[in-house]
């Protein structure tokens, strides 16, 4: 199951991040968010909207964790934000897999294409960005029941 969205600008990307945070933060076992897109496509902007809408965000400074691989945000629920860009061809450490198994943490992974597909979690929402003439096109692919619920909730009525 998938849903294609058009994001005309960064404000729309932030708004989608907020909507995802609202949905995932209320779930007992939220799916991971797996992000794939070119540099500048809006991945970190989406994460900023997501994190900034959660309780505790005033103590969080959202940035791309390209150099330290993972940022942990002191929100409720907690958010583990991974960036695999610098790991191309190398396996991530166990922190990623520990985070994916932690029911109290929402895991967001940028540059998911650098993790072999067989290592992806079963319950995930795969967000795939592509450029368009203006703005960005984003396809949300639901992997598992929880992700299907999120896609259904985001589908225009």
mmCIF file of C-alpha atoms in Angstrom:
data_model
loop_
_atom_site.group_PDB
_atom_site.id
_atom_site.type_symbol
_atom_site.label_atom_id
_atom_site.label_comp_id
_atom_site.label_asym_id
_atom_site.label_seq_id
_atom_site.Cartn_x
_atom_site.Cartn_y
_atom_site.Cartn_z
ATOM 1 C CA UNK A 1 0.000 0.000 0.000
ATOM 2 C CA UNK A 2 1.343 3.429 -0.881
ATOM 3 C CA UNK A 3 0.343 7.072 -1.019
ATOM 4 C CA UNK A 4 1.871 9.780 -3.233
ATOM 5 C CA UNK A 5 1.993 13.325 -1.884
ATOM 6 C CA UNK A 6 3.180 16.566 -3.431
ATOM 7 C CA UNK A 7 5.143 18.869 -1.117
ATOM 8 C CA UNK A 8 5.368 22.331 -2.715
ATOM 9 C CA UNK A 9 7.762 23.797 -0.147
ATOM 10 C CA UNK A 10 9.500 23.338 3.200
ATOM 11 C CA UNK A 11 6.382 24.476 5.103
ATOM 12 C CA UNK A 12 4.443 21.543 3.615
ATOM 13 C CA UNK A 13 7.293 19.202 4.548
ATOM 14 C CA UNK A 14 7.300 20.464 8.151
ATOM 15 C CA UNK A 15 3.507 20.081 8.280
ATOM 16 C CA UNK A 16 3.789 16.465 7.122
ATOM 17 C CA UNK A 17 6.399 15.843 9.825
ATOM 18 C CA UNK A 18 3.990 17.237 12.420
ATOM 19 C CA UNK A 19 1.144 15.094 11.121
ATOM 20 C CA UNK A 20 3.331 11.985 11.269
ATOM 21 C CA UNK A 21 4.411 12.827 14.827
ATOM 22 C CA UNK A 22 0.799 13.247 15.888
ATOM 23 C CA UNK A 23 -0.095 9.829 14.505
ATOM 24 C CA UNK A 24 3.000 7.870 15.576
ATOM 25 C CA UNK A 25 3.257 9.327 19.080
ATOM 26 C CA UNK A 26 -0.166 7.873 19.931
ATOM 27 C CA UNK A 27 0.692 4.342 18.782
ATOM 28 C CA UNK A 28 1.771 1.576 21.148
ATOM 29 C CA UNK A 29 4.261 0.220 18.607
ATOM 30 C CA UNK A 30 4.900 2.913 15.997
ATOM 31 C CA UNK A 31 6.561 1.936 12.731
ATOM 32 C CA UNK A 32 10.038 3.239 11.954
ATOM 33 C CA UNK A 33 10.340 6.023 9.393
ATOM 34 C CA UNK A 34 12.780 5.113 6.622
ATOM 35 C CA UNK A 35 13.750 8.085 4.458
ATOM 36 C CA UNK A 36 15.278 8.013 0.992
ATOM 37 C CA UNK A 37 15.957 11.060 -1.149
ATOM 38 C CA UNK A 38 18.707 13.151 -2.682
ATOM 39 C CA UNK A 39 20.648 15.791 -0.768
ATOM 40 C CA UNK A 40 18.335 18.719 -0.087
ATOM 41 C CA UNK A 41 15.151 16.762 -0.744
ATOM 42 C CA UNK A 42 13.604 17.555 2.649
ATOM 43 C CA UNK A 43 14.459 14.568 4.841
ATOM 44 C CA UNK A 44 15.870 16.582 7.751
ATOM 45 C CA UNK A 45 13.162 19.236 7.333
ATOM 46 C CA UNK A 46 10.541 16.517 7.822
ATOM 47 C CA UNK A 47 12.379 15.288 10.931
ATOM 48 C CA UNK A 48 12.481 18.868 12.279
ATOM 49 C CA UNK A 49 8.696 19.191 11.936
ATOM 50 C CA UNK A 50 8.259 15.763 13.528
ATOM 51 C CA UNK A 51 10.486 16.403 16.557
ATOM 52 C CA UNK A 52 9.444 20.015 17.158
ATOM 53 C CA UNK A 53 5.803 18.990 17.558
ATOM 54 C CA UNK A 54 6.502 16.526 20.408
ATOM 55 C CA UNK A 55 6.598 17.304 24.145
ATOM 56 C CA UNK A 56 10.171 18.017 25.222
ATOM 57 C CA UNK A 57 11.174 19.501 21.860
ATOM 58 C CA UNK A 58 12.320 22.729 23.496
ATOM 59 C CA UNK A 59 15.412 20.782 24.641
ATOM 60 C CA UNK A 60 16.022 19.295 21.178
ATOM 61 C CA UNK A 61 18.070 20.855 18.410
ATOM 62 C CA UNK A 62 17.261 19.011 15.210
ATOM 63 C CA UNK A 63 20.085 18.681 12.733
ATOM 64 C CA UNK A 64 21.255 16.070 10.284
ATOM 65 C CA UNK A 65 23.347 13.539 12.213
ATOM 66 C CA UNK A 66 25.654 12.993 9.226
ATOM 67 C CA UNK A 67 28.842 13.196 11.253
ATOM 68 C CA UNK A 68 27.805 11.471 14.474
ATOM 69 C CA UNK A 69 25.413 8.994 12.762
ATOM 70 C CA UNK A 70 22.691 9.310 15.455
ATOM 71 C CA UNK A 71 20.921 12.103 17.330
ATOM 72 C CA UNK A 72 18.716 11.193 20.293
ATOM 73 C CA UNK A 73 16.038 13.768 21.037
ATOM 74 C CA UNK A 74 14.656 14.150 24.602
ATOM 75 C CA UNK A 75 11.040 14.168 23.500
ATOM 76 C CA UNK A 76 8.038 12.124 24.576
ATOM 77 C CA UNK A 77 8.177 9.614 23.054
ATOM 78 C CA UNK A 78 11.926 9.654 22.472
ATOM 79 C CA UNK A 79 13.179 9.943 18.903
ATOM 80 C CA UNK A 80 16.343 8.308 17.565
ATOM 81 C CA UNK A 81 17.391 10.011 14.316
ATOM 82 C CA UNK A 82 19.982 8.082 12.284
ATOM 83 C CA UNK A 83 21.789 9.195 9.131
ATOM 84 C CA UNK A 84 23.480 6.393 7.189
ATOM 85 C CA UNK A 85 25.026 8.609 4.488
ATOM 86 C CA UNK A 86 28.589 8.210 5.769
ATOM 87 C CA UNK A 87 28.141 4.465 6.265
ATOM 88 C CA UNK A 88 27.739 3.586 2.589
ATOM 89 C CA UNK A 89 29.052 0.047 2.231
ATOM 90 C CA UNK A 90 29.601 -0.400 5.993
ATOM 91 C CA UNK A 91 27.201 -1.932 8.514
ATOM 92 C CA UNK A 92 25.690 0.329 11.199
ATOM 93 C CA UNK A 93 26.449 -0.366 14.837
ATOM 94 C CA UNK A 94 23.999 -2.096 17.158
ATOM 95 C CA UNK A 95 22.483 1.217 18.326
ATOM 96 C CA UNK A 96 20.295 1.298 15.220
ATOM 97 C CA UNK A 97 18.914 -2.184 15.786
ATOM 98 C CA UNK A 98 18.468 -1.561 19.529
ATOM 99 C CA UNK A 99 16.473 1.562 18.698
ATOM 100 C CA UNK A 100 14.307 -0.292 16.200
ATOM 101 C CA UNK A 101 13.405 -2.827 18.901
ATOM 102 C CA UNK A 102 12.687 -0.222 21.603
ATOM 103 C CA UNK A 103 8.894 0.310 21.849
ATOM 104 C CA UNK A 104 9.429 3.626 23.682
ATOM 105 C CA UNK A 105 11.470 5.156 20.858
ATOM 106 C CA UNK A 106 10.437 6.282 17.402
ATOM 107 C CA UNK A 107 13.266 5.547 14.999
ATOM 108 C CA UNK A 108 13.879 7.686 11.920
ATOM 109 C CA UNK A 109 16.560 6.642 9.441
ATOM 110 C CA UNK A 110 17.836 8.931 6.681
ATOM 111 C CA UNK A 111 19.620 7.408 3.670
ATOM 112 C CA UNK A 112 17.989 4.044 4.292
ATOM 113 C CA UNK A 113 19.193 2.861 0.879
ATOM 114 C CA UNK A 114 22.619 2.324 2.490
ATOM 115 C CA UNK A 115 21.189 -0.400 4.738
ATOM 116 C CA UNK A 116 20.623 -3.747 2.995
ATOM 117 C CA UNK A 117 16.896 -4.328 2.506
ATOM 118 C CA UNK A 118 16.966 -7.573 4.511
ATOM 119 C CA UNK A 119 18.005 -5.502 7.556
ATOM 120 C CA UNK A 120 15.014 -3.139 7.324
ATOM 121 C CA UNK A 121 12.378 -3.526 10.046
ATOM 122 C CA UNK A 122 9.135 -5.326 9.218
ATOM 123 C CA UNK A 123 7.045 -2.456 10.603
ATOM 124 C CA UNK A 124 8.068 0.721 8.805
ATOM 125 C CA UNK A 125 6.908 3.613 6.707
ATOM 126 C CA UNK A 126 9.297 4.039 3.772
ATOM 127 C CA UNK A 127 9.292 7.627 2.468
ATOM 128 C CA UNK A 128 10.789 8.018 -0.980
ATOM 129 C CA UNK A 129 11.423 11.561 -2.256
ATOM 130 C CA UNK A 130 11.851 12.519 -5.896
ATOM 131 C CA UNK A 131 12.187 15.941 -7.492
ATOM 132 C CA UNK A 132 9.376 17.472 -9.486
ATOM 133 C CA UNK A 133 9.211 20.664 -11.567
ATOM 134 C CA UNK A 134 8.477 22.599 -8.386
ATOM 135 C CA UNK A 135 8.651 21.204 -4.872
ATOM 136 C CA UNK A 136 8.985 17.478 -4.235
ATOM 137 C CA UNK A 137 7.018 14.331 -4.853
ATOM 138 C CA UNK A 138 6.926 11.897 -1.959
ATOM 139 C CA UNK A 139 5.709 8.302 -2.012
ATOM 140 C CA UNK A 140 4.896 6.733 1.349
ATOM 141 C CA UNK A 141 5.137 2.938 1.255
ATOM 142 C CA UNK A 142 3.487 1.079 4.144
ATOM 143 C CA UNK A 143 5.362 -1.933 5.448
ATOM 144 C CA UNK A 144 3.231 -3.715 8.037
ATOM 145 C CA UNK A 145 -0.130 -3.036 9.661
ATOM 146 C CA UNK A 146 0.862 -0.034 11.774
ATOM 147 C CA UNK A 147 2.295 1.738 8.730
ATOM 148 C CA UNK A 148 -0.880 0.973 6.741
ATOM 149 C CA UNK A 149 -2.894 2.684 9.492
ATOM 150 C CA UNK A 150 -0.677 5.770 9.180
ATOM 151 C CA UNK A 151 -1.040 5.878 5.394
ATOM 152 C CA UNK A 152 -4.818 5.506 5.698
ATOM 153 C CA UNK A 153 -4.946 8.375 8.202
ATOM 154 C CA UNK A 154 -2.920 10.634 5.851
ATOM 155 C CA UNK A 155 -4.959 9.779 2.753
ATOM 156 C CA UNK A 156 -7.047 12.767 1.645
ATOM 157 C CA UNK A 157 -10.719 12.236 2.428
#
